[in-house]
mmCIF file of C-alpha atoms in Angstrom:
data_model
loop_
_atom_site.group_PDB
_atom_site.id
_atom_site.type_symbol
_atom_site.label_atom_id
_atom_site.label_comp_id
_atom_site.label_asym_id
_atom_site.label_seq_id
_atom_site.Cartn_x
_atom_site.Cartn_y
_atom_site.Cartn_z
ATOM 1 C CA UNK A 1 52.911 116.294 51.625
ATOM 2 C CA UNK A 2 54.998 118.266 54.310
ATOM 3 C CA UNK A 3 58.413 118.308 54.051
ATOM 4 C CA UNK A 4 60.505 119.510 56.584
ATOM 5 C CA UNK A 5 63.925 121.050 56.464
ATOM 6 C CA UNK A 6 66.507 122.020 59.221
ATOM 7 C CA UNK A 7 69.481 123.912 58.603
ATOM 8 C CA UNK A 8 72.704 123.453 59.295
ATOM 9 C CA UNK A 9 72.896 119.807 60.033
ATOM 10 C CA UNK A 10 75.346 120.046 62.478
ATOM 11 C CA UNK A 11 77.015 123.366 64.193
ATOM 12 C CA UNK A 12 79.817 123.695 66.790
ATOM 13 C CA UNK A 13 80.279 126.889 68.701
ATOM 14 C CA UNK A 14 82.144 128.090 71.847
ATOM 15 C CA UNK A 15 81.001 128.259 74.427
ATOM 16 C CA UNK A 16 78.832 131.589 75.699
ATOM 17 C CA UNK A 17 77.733 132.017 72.331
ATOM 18 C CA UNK A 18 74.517 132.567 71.270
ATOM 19 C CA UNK A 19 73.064 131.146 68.155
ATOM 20 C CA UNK A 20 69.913 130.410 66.045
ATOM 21 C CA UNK A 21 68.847 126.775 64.608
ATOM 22 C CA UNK A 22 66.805 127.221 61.265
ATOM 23 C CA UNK A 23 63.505 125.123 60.259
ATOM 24 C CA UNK A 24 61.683 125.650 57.496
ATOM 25 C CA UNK A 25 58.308 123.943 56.243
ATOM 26 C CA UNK A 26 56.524 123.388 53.009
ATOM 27 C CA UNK A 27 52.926 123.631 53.898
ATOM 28 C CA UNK A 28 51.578 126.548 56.017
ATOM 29 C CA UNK A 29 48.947 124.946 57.210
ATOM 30 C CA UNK A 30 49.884 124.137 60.531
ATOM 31 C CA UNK A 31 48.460 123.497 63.987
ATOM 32 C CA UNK A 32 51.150 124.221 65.853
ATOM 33 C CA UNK A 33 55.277 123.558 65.629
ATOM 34 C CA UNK A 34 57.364 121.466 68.472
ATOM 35 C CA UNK A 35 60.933 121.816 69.066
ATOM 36 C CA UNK A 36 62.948 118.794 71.008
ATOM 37 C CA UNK A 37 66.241 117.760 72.160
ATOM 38 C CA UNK A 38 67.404 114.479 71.723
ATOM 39 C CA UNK A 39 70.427 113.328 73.725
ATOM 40 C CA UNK A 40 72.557 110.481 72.312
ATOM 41 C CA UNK A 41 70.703 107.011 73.233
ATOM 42 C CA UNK A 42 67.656 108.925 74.693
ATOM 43 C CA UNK A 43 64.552 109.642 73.247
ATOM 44 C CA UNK A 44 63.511 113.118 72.462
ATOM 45 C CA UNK A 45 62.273 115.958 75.246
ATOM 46 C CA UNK A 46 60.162 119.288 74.423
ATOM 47 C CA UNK A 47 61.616 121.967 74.572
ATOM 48 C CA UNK A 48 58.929 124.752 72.929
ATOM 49 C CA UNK A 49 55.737 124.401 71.285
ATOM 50 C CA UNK A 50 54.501 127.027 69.501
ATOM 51 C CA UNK A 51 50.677 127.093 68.092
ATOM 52 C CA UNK A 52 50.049 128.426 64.371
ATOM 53 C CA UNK A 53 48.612 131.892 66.267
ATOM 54 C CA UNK A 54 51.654 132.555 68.276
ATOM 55 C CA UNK A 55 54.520 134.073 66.651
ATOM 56 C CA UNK A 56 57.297 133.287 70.130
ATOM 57 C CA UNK A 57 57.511 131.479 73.086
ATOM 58 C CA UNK A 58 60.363 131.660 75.776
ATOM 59 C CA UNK A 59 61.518 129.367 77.995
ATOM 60 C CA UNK A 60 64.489 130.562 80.132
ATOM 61 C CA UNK A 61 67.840 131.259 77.308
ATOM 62 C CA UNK A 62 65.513 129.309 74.616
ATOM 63 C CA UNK A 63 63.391 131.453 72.832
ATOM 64 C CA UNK A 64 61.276 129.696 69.393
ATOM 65 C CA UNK A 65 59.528 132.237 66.839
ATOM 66 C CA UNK A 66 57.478 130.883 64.177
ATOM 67 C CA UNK A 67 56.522 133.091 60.677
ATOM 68 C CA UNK A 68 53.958 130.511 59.061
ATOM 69 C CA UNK A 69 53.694 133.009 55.710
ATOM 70 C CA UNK A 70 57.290 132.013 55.167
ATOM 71 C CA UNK A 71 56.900 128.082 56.437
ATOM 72 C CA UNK A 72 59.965 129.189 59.216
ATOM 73 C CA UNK A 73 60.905 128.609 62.470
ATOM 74 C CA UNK A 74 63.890 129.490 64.249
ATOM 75 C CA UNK A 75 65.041 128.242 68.070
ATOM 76 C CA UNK A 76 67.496 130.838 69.650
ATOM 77 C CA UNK A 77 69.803 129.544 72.340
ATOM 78 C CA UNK A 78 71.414 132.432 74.637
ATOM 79 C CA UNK A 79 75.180 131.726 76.347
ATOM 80 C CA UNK A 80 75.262 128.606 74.801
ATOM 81 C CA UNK A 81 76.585 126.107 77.490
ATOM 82 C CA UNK A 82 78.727 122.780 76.662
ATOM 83 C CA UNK A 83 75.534 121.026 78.617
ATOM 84 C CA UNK A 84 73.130 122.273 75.333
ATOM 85 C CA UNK A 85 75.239 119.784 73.257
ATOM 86 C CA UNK A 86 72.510 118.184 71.574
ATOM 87 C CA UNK A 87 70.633 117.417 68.504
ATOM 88 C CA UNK A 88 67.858 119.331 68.238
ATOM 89 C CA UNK A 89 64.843 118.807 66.117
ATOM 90 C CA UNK A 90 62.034 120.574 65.048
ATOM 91 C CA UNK A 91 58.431 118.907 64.273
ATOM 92 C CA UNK A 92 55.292 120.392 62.760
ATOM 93 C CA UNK A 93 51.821 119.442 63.191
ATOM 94 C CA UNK A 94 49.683 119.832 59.904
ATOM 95 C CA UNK A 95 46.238 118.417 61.551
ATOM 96 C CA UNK A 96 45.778 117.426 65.182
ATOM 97 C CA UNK A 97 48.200 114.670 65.947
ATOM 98 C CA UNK A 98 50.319 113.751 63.009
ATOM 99 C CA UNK A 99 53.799 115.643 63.329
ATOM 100 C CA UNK A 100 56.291 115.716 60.906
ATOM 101 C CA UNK A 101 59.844 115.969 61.738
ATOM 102 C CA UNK A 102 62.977 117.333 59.923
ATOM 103 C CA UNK A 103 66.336 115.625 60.384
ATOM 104 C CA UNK A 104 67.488 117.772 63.480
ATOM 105 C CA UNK A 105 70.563 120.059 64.067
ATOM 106 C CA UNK A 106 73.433 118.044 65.748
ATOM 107 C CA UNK A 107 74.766 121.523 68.258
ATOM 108 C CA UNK A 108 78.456 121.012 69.784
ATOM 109 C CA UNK A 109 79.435 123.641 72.359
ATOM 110 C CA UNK A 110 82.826 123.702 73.202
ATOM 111 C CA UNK A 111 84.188 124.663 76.788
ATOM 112 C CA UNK B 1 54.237 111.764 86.540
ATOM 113 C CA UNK B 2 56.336 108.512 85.156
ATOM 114 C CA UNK B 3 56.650 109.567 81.581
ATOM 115 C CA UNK B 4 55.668 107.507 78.517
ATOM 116 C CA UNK B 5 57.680 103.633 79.869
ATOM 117 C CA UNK B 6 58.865 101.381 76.804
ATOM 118 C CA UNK B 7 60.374 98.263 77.672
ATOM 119 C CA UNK B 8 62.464 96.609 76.816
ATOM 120 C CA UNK B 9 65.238 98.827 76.271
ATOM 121 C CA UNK B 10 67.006 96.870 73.855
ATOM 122 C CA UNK B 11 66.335 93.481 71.800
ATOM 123 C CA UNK B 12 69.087 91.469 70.096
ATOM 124 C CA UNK B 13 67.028 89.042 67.897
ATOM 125 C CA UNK B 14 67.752 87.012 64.935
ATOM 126 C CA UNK B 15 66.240 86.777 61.648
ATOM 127 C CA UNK B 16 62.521 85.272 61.497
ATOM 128 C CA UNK B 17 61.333 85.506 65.256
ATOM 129 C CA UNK B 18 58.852 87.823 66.535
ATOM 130 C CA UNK B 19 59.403 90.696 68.121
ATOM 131 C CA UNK B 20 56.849 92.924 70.342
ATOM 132 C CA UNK B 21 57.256 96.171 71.605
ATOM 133 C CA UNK B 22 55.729 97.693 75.099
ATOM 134 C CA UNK B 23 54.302 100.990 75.583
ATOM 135 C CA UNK B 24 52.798 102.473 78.734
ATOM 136 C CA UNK B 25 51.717 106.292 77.587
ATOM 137 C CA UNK B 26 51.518 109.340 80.241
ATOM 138 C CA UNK B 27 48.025 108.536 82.056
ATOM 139 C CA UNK B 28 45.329 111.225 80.951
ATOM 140 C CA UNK B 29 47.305 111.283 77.222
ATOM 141 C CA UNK B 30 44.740 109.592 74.562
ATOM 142 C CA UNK B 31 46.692 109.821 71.861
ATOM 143 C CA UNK B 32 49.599 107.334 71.225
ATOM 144 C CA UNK B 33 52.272 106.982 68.692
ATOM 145 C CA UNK B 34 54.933 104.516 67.112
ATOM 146 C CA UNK B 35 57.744 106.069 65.741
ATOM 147 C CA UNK B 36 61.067 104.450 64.138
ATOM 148 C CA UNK B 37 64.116 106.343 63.845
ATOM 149 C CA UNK B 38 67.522 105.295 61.611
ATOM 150 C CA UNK B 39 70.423 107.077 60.643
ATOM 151 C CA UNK B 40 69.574 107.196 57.012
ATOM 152 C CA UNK B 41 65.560 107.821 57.423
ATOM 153 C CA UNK B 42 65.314 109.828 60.472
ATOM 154 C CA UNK B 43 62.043 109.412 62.556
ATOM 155 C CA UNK B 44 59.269 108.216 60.768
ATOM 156 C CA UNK B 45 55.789 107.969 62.346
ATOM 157 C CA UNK B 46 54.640 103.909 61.862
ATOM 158 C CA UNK B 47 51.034 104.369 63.569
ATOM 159 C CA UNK B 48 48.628 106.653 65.683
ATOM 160 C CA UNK B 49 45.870 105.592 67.889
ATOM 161 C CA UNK B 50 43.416 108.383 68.964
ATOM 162 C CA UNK B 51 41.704 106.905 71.964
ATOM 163 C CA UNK B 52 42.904 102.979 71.307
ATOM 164 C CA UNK B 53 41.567 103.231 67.875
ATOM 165 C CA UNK B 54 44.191 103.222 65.199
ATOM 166 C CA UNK B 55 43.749 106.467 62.741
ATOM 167 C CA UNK B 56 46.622 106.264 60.833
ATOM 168 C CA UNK B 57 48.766 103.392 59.894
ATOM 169 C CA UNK B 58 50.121 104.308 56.281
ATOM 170 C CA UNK B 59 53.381 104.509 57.692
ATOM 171 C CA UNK B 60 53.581 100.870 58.721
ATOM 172 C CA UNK B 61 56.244 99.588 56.106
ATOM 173 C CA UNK B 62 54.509 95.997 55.591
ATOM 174 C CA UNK B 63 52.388 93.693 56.770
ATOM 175 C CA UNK B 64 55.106 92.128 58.726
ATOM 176 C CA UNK B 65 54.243 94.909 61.308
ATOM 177 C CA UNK B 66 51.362 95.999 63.221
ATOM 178 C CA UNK B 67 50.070 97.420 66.082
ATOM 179 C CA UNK B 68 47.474 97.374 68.886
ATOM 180 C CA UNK B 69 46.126 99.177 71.893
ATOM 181 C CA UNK B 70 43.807 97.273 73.858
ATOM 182 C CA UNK B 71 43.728 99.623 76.627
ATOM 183 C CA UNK B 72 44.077 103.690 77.241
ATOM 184 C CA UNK B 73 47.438 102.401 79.327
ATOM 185 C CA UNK B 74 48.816 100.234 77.163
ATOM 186 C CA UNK B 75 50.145 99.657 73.051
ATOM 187 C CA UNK B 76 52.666 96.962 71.412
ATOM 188 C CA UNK B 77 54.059 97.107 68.188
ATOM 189 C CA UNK B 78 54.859 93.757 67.105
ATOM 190 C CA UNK B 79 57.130 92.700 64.085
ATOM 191 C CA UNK B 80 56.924 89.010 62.879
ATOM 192 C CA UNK B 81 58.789 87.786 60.937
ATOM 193 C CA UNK B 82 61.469 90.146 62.052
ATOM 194 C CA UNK B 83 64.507 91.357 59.167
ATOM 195 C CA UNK B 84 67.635 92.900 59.828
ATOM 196 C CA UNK B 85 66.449 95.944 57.808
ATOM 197 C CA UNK B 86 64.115 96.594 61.065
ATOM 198 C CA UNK B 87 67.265 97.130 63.040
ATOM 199 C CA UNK B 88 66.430 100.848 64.584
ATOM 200 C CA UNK B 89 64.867 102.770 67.606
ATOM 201 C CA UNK B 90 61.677 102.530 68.236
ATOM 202 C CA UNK B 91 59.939 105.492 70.331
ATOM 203 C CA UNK B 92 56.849 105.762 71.836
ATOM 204 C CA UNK B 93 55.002 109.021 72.496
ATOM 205 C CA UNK B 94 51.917 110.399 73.821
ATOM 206 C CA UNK B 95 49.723 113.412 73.975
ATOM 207 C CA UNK B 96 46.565 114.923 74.439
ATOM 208 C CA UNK B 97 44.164 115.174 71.495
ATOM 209 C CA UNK B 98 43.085 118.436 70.542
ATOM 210 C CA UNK B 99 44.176 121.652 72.027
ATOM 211 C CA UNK B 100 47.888 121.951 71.424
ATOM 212 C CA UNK B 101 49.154 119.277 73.799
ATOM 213 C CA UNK B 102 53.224 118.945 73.150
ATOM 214 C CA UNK B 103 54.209 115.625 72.395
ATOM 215 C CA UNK B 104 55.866 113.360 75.067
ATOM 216 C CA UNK B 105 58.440 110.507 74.031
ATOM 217 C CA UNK B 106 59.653 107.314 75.503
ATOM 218 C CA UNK B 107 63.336 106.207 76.020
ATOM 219 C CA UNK B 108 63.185 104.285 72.943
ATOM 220 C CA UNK B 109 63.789 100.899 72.173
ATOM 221 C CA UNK B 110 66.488 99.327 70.126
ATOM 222 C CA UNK B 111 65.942 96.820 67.987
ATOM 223 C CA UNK B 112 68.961 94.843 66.337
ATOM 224 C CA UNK B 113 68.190 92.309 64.302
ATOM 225 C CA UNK B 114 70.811 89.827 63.158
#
C-alpha cells in the first residue's frame, strides 16, 4: 500500500525567502506525482504534475523535481511571498487514476 | 471552462436524514472522484468512476454511503442514514483517463452533521 509522507508539517518563513517542501513515497511505482495548494475553506488547485519519466517541471518561482529511486519529491518556492501562504500537498498516482495524498505542508510567509 | 461545480456548499443536517451530494465534473474529464477530507484523516479517496462506471469503491466507509453517476456530467454521493462522524468536506474532482491528466477539484462541500 502507498504511504505518503510530507515533511515539515507546517513552516513559517519571511518573506523573500526561498524554500523547499519535502515528499517522500513508499512505492516507486508511480505514474506520475501532483502537487496542490489548498487555501483555507477551498478545495485544492494544481500547481505541478510531474510524470514518473520527468525528473522537473517549472512553473514561474515553483519549480517540482521528482527522484522515483529514492520515492522523493521536493516543490521549491523562489521569493516566497505572504500571498503563497498555503497548505500545500503533494499526491502520487500508483496506476492511472487513484492518487494518494500525504497530509500537506501548512507554509506561513510573513511580511 | 467552469471548473468541477459541487453544490451545495454547505449542509447542516441532523442525525438519521439523508444527505446527497452534487457533482458537475470539467466537460471532456471521464474520470470522477469522491474524496472526504478531516482534520484527523486527511483526504481520503471514497470512490472513482472511469467513464460513469464505478472502479473503485473500497474506500466507501459503509454501506450507509454510496455513489452514482448516471451521466458523463453528473455524480452524487449520497449518505443515508447520516452520523455525526460524517461531519467533513467532501471534494469532487475530475480528470482525464490515461495520459497524465492533473487532477481538478471542486470547492468542496461541508457536511455537519448534528
Amino acid at each position: 500500500k502507498q504511504e505518503v509522507t510530507q515533511i515539515p508539517a507546517a513552516l513559517s518563513v519571511p518573506e523573500g525567502e526561498n524554500l523547499v517542501l519535502n515528499c517522500s513515497f513508499t512505492d516507486s511505482a508511480i505514474y506520475n506525482l501532483q502537487w496542490f495548494r489548498q487555501d483555507p475553506g477551498k478545495g485544492l488547485t494544481s500547481l505541478l504534475l510531474i510524470q514518473s519519466s520527468q525528473r522537473e517541471q517549472t512553473s514561474g518561482r515553483l519549480n517540482a523535481s521528482l527522484d522515483k529511486s529514492s520515492g522523493r519529491s521536493t516543490l521549491y518556492i523562489a521569493a516566497s511571498q505572504p500571498g503563497d501562504s498555503a497548505t500545500y500537498l503533494c499526491a502520487v498516482n500508483t496506476n492511472a487514476g487513484k492518487s494518494t495524498f500525504g497530509d500537506g505542508t501548512t507554509l506561513t510567509v510573513k511580511p | 471552462d467552469a471548473g468541477v461545480i459541487q453544490s451545495p456548499r454547505h449542509e447542516v443536517t441532523e442525525m438519521g436524514q439523508e444527505v446527497t451530494l452534487r457533482c458537475k465534473p470539467i466537460s471532456g474529464h471521464n474520470s470522477l472522484f469522491w474524496y472526504r477530507q478531516t482534520m484527523m484523516r486527511g483526504l481520503e479517496l471514497l470512490i472513482y468512476f472511469n467513464n460513469n462506471v464505478p472502479i473503485d469503491d473500497s474506500g466507501m466507509p459503509e454501506d450507509r454511503f454510496s455513489a452514482k453517476m448516471p451521466n458523463a456530467s453528473f455524480s452524487t454521493l449520497k449518505i443515508q442514514p447520516s452520523e455525526p462522524r460524517d461531519s467533513a468536506v467532501y471534494f469532487c474532482a475530475s480528470s482525464r483517463t490515461g495520459g497524465n491528466s492533473p487532477l481538478h477539484f471542486g470547492n468542496g462541500t461541508r457536511l455537519t452533521v448534528t
